[in-house]
N, CA, C and O of each residue as an XYZ file, in Angstrom:
268
protein
N      -0.216      2.958     11.636
C      -0.715      4.330     11.592
C       0.405      5.358     11.378
O       0.228      6.305     10.611
N       1.531      5.188     12.032
C       2.639      6.125     11.866
C       3.165      6.087     10.440
O       3.465      7.128      9.856
N       3.275      4.900      9.885
C       3.756      4.752      8.511
C       2.777      5.381      7.534
O       3.191      6.016      6.564
N       1.494      5.212      7.776
C       0.494      5.787      6.883
C       0.572      7.314      6.881
O       0.382      7.942      5.840
N       0.846      7.901      8.021
C       1.008      9.356      8.090
C       2.235      9.795      7.295
O       2.211     10.833      6.634
N       3.299      9.011      7.361
C       4.495      9.316      6.582
C       4.212      9.222      5.086
O       4.701     10.036      4.301
N       3.425      8.228      4.699
C       3.065      8.068      3.290
C       2.242      9.270      2.827
O       2.478      9.802      1.743
N       1.284      9.695      3.637
C       0.461     10.853      3.285
C       1.319     12.102      3.108
O       1.136     12.860      2.155
N       2.250     12.307      4.025
C       3.142     13.466      3.943
C       3.985     13.408      2.684
O       4.133     14.406      1.979
N       4.535     12.242      2.403
C       5.355     12.061      1.214
C       4.537     12.254     -0.054
O       5.002     12.893     -0.998
N       3.325     11.711     -0.087
C       2.461     11.841     -1.263
C       2.152     13.316     -1.530
O       2.170     13.759     -2.678
N       1.873     14.062     -0.480
C       1.607     15.488     -0.638
C       2.832     16.225     -1.166
O       2.714     17.092     -2.031
N       4.001     15.883     -0.649
C       5.239     16.517     -1.110
C       5.474     16.228     -2.594
O       5.835     17.122     -3.360
N       5.270     14.991     -2.983
C       5.452     14.585     -4.379
C       4.484     15.359     -5.275
O       4.866     15.848     -6.338
N       3.236     15.464     -4.837
C       2.231     16.182     -5.627
C       2.576     17.667     -5.743
O       2.563     18.234     -6.836
N       2.884     18.283     -4.609
C       3.175     19.716     -4.589
C       4.401     20.090     -5.413
O       4.488     21.202     -5.936
N       5.342     19.167     -5.528
C       6.580     19.446     -6.237
C       6.630     18.810     -7.622
O       7.670     18.797     -8.279
N       5.485     18.284     -8.050
C       5.349     17.704     -9.384
C       6.470     16.694     -9.696
O       7.128     16.764    -10.735
N       6.656     15.772     -8.774
C       7.687     14.739     -8.919
C       7.029     13.466     -9.447
O       5.976     13.056     -8.958
N       7.647     12.851    -10.435
C       7.114     11.628    -11.031
C       7.808     10.421    -10.403
O       8.855      9.974    -10.872
N       7.209      9.908     -9.342
C       7.800      8.778     -8.623
C       6.682      7.997     -7.930
O       5.655      8.565     -7.560
N       6.889      6.707     -7.763
C       5.927      5.855     -7.070
C       6.348      5.662     -5.625
O       7.536      5.681     -5.302
N       5.366      5.477     -4.766
C       5.620      5.136     -3.372
C       5.342      3.648     -3.205
O       4.251      3.166     -3.511
N       6.346      2.934     -2.717
C       6.236      1.489     -2.511
C       6.375      1.178     -1.028
O       7.251      1.718     -0.352
N       5.509      0.307     -0.528
C       5.579     -0.134      0.858
C       5.885     -1.623      0.856
O       5.224     -2.413      0.183
N       6.897     -1.983      1.620
C       7.336     -3.375      1.696
C       7.276     -3.819      3.154
O       8.083     -3.399      3.984
N       6.308     -4.668      3.443
C       6.224     -5.216      4.792
C       4.950     -4.818      5.509
O       4.558     -3.651      5.514
N       4.326     -5.786      6.101
C       3.142     -5.537      6.914
C       1.846     -5.375      6.146
O       0.804     -5.117      6.749
N       1.883     -5.518      4.840
C       0.672     -5.353      4.046
C      -0.119     -6.659      4.041
O       0.395     -7.727      3.709
N      -1.378     -6.532      4.420
C      -2.286     -7.683      4.473
C      -3.653     -7.238      3.950
O      -3.875     -6.052      3.710
N      -4.557     -8.189      3.779
C      -5.898     -7.895      3.289
C      -6.586     -6.862      4.181
O      -7.311     -5.998      3.688
N      -6.361     -6.950      5.488
C      -7.078     -6.066      6.408
C      -6.527     -4.649      6.490
O      -7.113     -3.813      7.178
N      -5.406     -4.344      5.802
C      -4.891     -2.980      5.879
C      -4.463     -2.380      4.534
O      -4.024     -1.231      4.490
N      -4.582     -3.125      3.461
C      -4.117     -2.616      2.176
C      -4.944     -1.418      1.699
O      -4.398     -0.502      1.082
N      -6.238     -1.413      1.973
C      -7.073     -0.274      1.553
C      -6.623      1.011      2.227
O      -6.582      2.065      1.591
N      -6.286      0.935      3.509
C      -5.803      2.110      4.230
C      -4.487      2.598      3.619
O      -4.265      3.803      3.499
N      -3.627      1.671      3.237
C      -2.347      2.044      2.639
C      -2.542      2.710      1.282
O      -1.859      3.682      0.958
N      -3.469      2.188      0.494
C      -3.761      2.784     -0.816
C      -4.372      4.172     -0.632
O      -4.018      5.110     -1.346
N      -5.281      4.297      0.317
C      -5.891      5.601      0.592
C      -4.855      6.612      1.067
O      -4.981      7.805      0.789
N      -3.834      6.147      1.781
C      -2.774      7.038      2.252
C      -1.895      7.510      1.101
O      -1.283      8.575      1.177
N      -1.833      6.698      0.010
C      -1.096      7.152     -1.154
C      -0.072      6.210     -1.742
O       0.687      6.606     -2.627
N      -0.026      4.956     -1.270
C       0.954      4.053     -1.876
C       0.553      3.707     -3.304
O      -0.629      3.684     -3.650
N       1.556      3.443     -4.115
C       1.338      3.030     -5.495
C       1.632      1.543     -5.675
O       1.027      0.876     -6.515
N       2.565      1.036     -4.879
C       3.000     -0.354     -4.992
C       3.052     -0.964     -3.599
O       3.612     -0.374     -2.675
N       2.465     -2.151     -3.453
C       2.509     -2.877     -2.185
C       3.252     -4.188     -2.387
O       2.890     -4.996     -3.243
N       4.287     -4.389     -1.597
C       5.006     -5.662     -1.625
C       4.410     -6.524     -0.527
O       4.474     -6.173      0.651
N       3.831     -7.651     -0.912
C       3.148     -8.516      0.041
C       3.863     -9.861      0.076
O       3.967    -10.545     -0.941
N       4.346    -10.227      1.236
C       5.038    -11.508      1.396
C       4.247    -12.414      2.312
O       3.425    -13.212      1.861
N       4.500    -12.284      3.606
C       3.863    -13.128      4.603
C       2.348    -12.980      4.588
O       1.624    -13.943      4.842
N       1.869    -11.776      4.291
C       0.427    -11.563      4.222
C      -0.243    -12.436      3.182
O      -1.446    -12.691      3.254
N       0.524    -12.888      2.227
C       0.003    -13.764      1.183
C       0.350    -15.223      1.468
O      -0.523    -16.090      1.445
N       1.608    -15.486      1.733
C       2.048    -16.875      1.884
C       1.525    -17.548      3.148
O       1.473    -18.776      3.217
N       1.137    -16.757      4.150
C       0.611    -17.365      5.373
C      -0.913    -17.502      5.349
O      -1.506    -18.002      6.305
N      -1.542    -17.064      4.272
C      -2.998    -17.175      4.191
C      -3.403    -18.618      3.887
O      -2.615    -19.404      3.361
N      -4.625    -18.940      4.222
C      -5.122    -20.288      3.977
C      -5.392    -20.538      2.504
O      -5.302    -21.672      2.033
N      -5.724    -19.470      1.771
C      -6.030    -19.599      0.353
C      -5.357    -18.438     -0.389
O      -5.910    -17.342     -0.475
N      -4.168    -18.692     -0.917
C      -3.392    -17.633     -1.538
C      -4.088    -17.023     -2.750
O      -3.963    -15.821     -2.986
N      -4.810    -17.816     -3.514
C      -5.496    -17.300     -4.693
C      -6.564    -16.288     -4.282
O      -6.649    -15.203     -4.857
N      -7.374    -16.641     -3.294
C      -8.420    -15.729     -2.822
C      -7.812    -14.489     -2.178
O      -8.316    -13.382     -2.362
N      -6.733    -14.671     -1.427
C      -6.064    -13.536     -0.804
C      -5.519    -12.595     -1.862
O      -5.624    -11.377     -1.720
N      -4.943    -13.139     -2.911
C      -4.427    -12.326     -3.999
C      -5.547    -11.515     -4.653
O      -5.370    -10.338     -4.964
N      -6.690    -12.151     -4.854
C      -7.841    -11.461     -5.431
C      -8.282    -10.306     -4.551
O      -8.578     -9.218     -5.045
N      -8.327    -10.545     -3.239
C      -8.734     -9.495     -2.304
C      -7.735     -8.345     -2.303
O      -8.130     -7.180     -2.268
N      -6.458     -8.660     -2.339
C      -5.435     -7.623     -2.354
C      -5.529     -6.772     -3.617
O      -5.359     -5.554     -3.564
N      -5.797     -7.411     -4.744
C      -5.881     -6.698     -6.012
C      -7.079     -5.740     -6.077
O      -7.043     -4.756     -6.816
N      -8.115     -6.018     -5.325
C      -9.293     -5.150     -5.292
C      -8.960     -3.759     -4.779
O      -9.599     -2.776     -5.155
N      -7.958     -3.688     -3.922
C      -7.585     -2.391     -3.326
C      -6.915     -1.546     -4.376
O      -6.518     -0.415     -4.096
């Protein structure tokens, strides 16, 4: 939640100042929270353990891409 608030603040700053840059989050991204991260304003999600520790990486990848 704290990180998502930081992303929202950063996204607003980028928009208000017409800056052309992507926001990338590395760490903690999983199927159960990627939608919240996208809604907060991330452009790129780096997913490691959230993918490799899943029982079915192909299905997990599909779910992550939906966000």
